[in-house]
Amino acid sequence: GKSRGFGFVNFEKPEDAAKAVEAMNGKEIEGKALYAGRAQKKNERMQQLRSDYEARRKEMDSKYQGVNLYVKNLHDDVDAERLEAEFAKYGGITSSHVMRD
């Protein structure tokens, strides 16, 4: 049948498996970079992914905490361009938006 794109390699010794991961993870074969790592049960993998996601999310939250400003009491004539112009002198702005009905 057609390959599903993944497989398993079982080693006799854990240290040999570790050496194989070190050497083969990221190695290109037929134009594709391999992923080689310890095989995990589905629930173990899901728990690891959840943990990694939470760690990245917390890092991003702390990194970007305080970068979004809430600005109120804007005059009806102030649009996003004007708002951005007023705040640009304080640093780079990634986006601005004025809420409208």
Coordinates of N, CA and C in Angstrom, one line a residue, residues 7-51:
G7 N 6.9 6.0 10.5 CA 7.3 4.6 10.9 C 7.9 4.6 12.3
F8 N 8.4 3.4 12.6 CA 9.0 3.2 13.9 C 10.3 2.4 13.8
V9 N 11.3 2.8 14.6 CA 12.5 2.0 14.7 C 12.7 1.7 16.1
N10 N 12.8 0.4 16.4 CA 13.1 -0.1 17.8 C 14.5 -0.5 18.0
F11 N 15.1 0.1 19.0 CA 16.5 -0.3 19.3 C 16.6 -1.2 20.5
E12 N 17.7 -1.9 20.6 CA 17.9 -2.8 21.8 C 18.3 -1.9 23.0
K13 N 19.1 -0.9 22.8 CA 19.6 -0.1 23.9 C 19.1 1.4 23.8
P14 N 18.6 1.9 24.9 CA 18.1 3.3 24.9 C 19.2 4.3 24.4
E15 N 20.5 4.0 24.8 CA 21.5 5.0 24.4 C 21.7 5.0 22.9
D16 N 21.5 3.8 22.2 CA 21.6 3.8 20.8 C 20.4 4.6 20.1
A17 N 19.2 4.5 20.7 CA 18.1 5.2 20.3 C 18.4 6.7 20.4
A18 N 19.0 7.1 21.5 CA 19.3 8.5 21.7 C 20.3 9.0 20.7
K19 N 21.3 8.2 20.4 CA 22.3 8.6 19.3 C 21.6 8.7 18.0
A20 N 20.7 7.8 17.7 CA 20.0 7.9 16.4 C 19.1 9.2 16.3
V21 N 18.5 9.5 17.4 CA 17.7 10.8 17.4 C 18.6 12.0 17.2
E22 N 19.7 12.0 17.8 CA 20.7 13.1 17.7 C 21.1 13.2 16.3
A23 N 21.4 12.1 15.6 CA 22.0 12.1 14.3 C 20.9 12.3 13.2
M24 N 19.7 11.8 13.4 CA 18.7 11.8 12.3 C 17.7 12.8 12.4
N25 N 17.4 13.4 13.6 CA 16.3 14.4 13.7 C 16.7 15.6 12.9
G26 N 15.9 16.0 11.9 CA 16.2 17.1 11.1 C 17.0 16.8 9.8
K27 N 17.5 15.6 9.7 CA 18.3 15.2 8.5 C 17.3 15.1 7.3
E28 N 17.8 15.6 6.2 CA 17.0 15.5 5.0 C 17.1 14.2 4.2
I29 N 16.0 13.6 3.9 CA 16.0 12.4 3.1 C 15.0 12.6 2.0
E30 N 15.4 12.5 0.7 CA 14.5 12.7 -0.4 C 13.8 14.1 -0.4
G31 N 14.6 15.1 0.1 CA 14.0 16.5 0.1 C 13.1 16.8 1.3
K32 N 13.0 15.9 2.3 CA 12.1 16.1 3.4 C 13.0 16.0 4.7
A33 N 12.8 16.9 5.6 CA 13.5 16.9 6.9 C 12.7 15.9 7.8
L34 N 13.5 14.9 8.3 CA 12.9 13.9 9.2 C 12.7 14.5 10.5
Y35 N 11.6 14.0 11.2 CA 11.5 14.2 12.6 C 11.8 12.8 13.2
A36 N 12.7 12.8 14.2 CA 13.0 11.5 14.9 C 12.9 11.8 16.4
G37 N 12.1 11.1 17.1 CA 12.0 11.3 18.5 C 11.4 10.1 19.2
R38 N 11.5 10.1 20.5 CA 10.9 8.9 21.2 C 9.5 8.7 20.9
A39 N 9.1 7.5 20.6 CA 7.7 7.2 20.4 C 6.9 7.4 21.7
Q40 N 5.7 8.0 21.6 CA 4.9 8.2 22.8 C 3.5 7.7 22.5
K41 N 2.8 7.2 23.6 CA 1.4 6.9 23.5 C 0.6 8.1 23.2
K42 N -0.5 8.0 22.6 CA -1.3 9.1 22.2 C -1.6 10.1 23.4
N43 N -2.0 9.5 24.5 CA -2.4 10.4 25.7 C -1.2 11.1 26.2
E44 N 0.0 10.4 26.2 CA 1.2 11.0 26.7 C 1.6 12.2 25.7
R45 N 1.5 12.0 24.4 CA 1.8 13.0 23.4 C 0.8 14.2 23.6
M46 N -0.4 13.9 23.8 CA -1.4 15.0 23.9 C -1.1 15.8 25.2
Q47 N -0.7 15.2 26.3 CA -0.4 15.9 27.5 C 0.8 16.7 27.3
Q48 N 1.8 16.2 26.5 CA 3.1 17.0 26.2 C 2.7 18.2 25.4
L49 N 1.9 18.0 24.3 CA 1.5 19.1 23.5 C 0.8 20.2 24.3
R50 N -0.2 19.7 25.1 CA -0.9 20.7 26.0 C 0.0 21.5 26.9
S51 N 1.0 20.8 27.5 CA 1.9 21.4 28.4 C 2.8 22.4 27.6

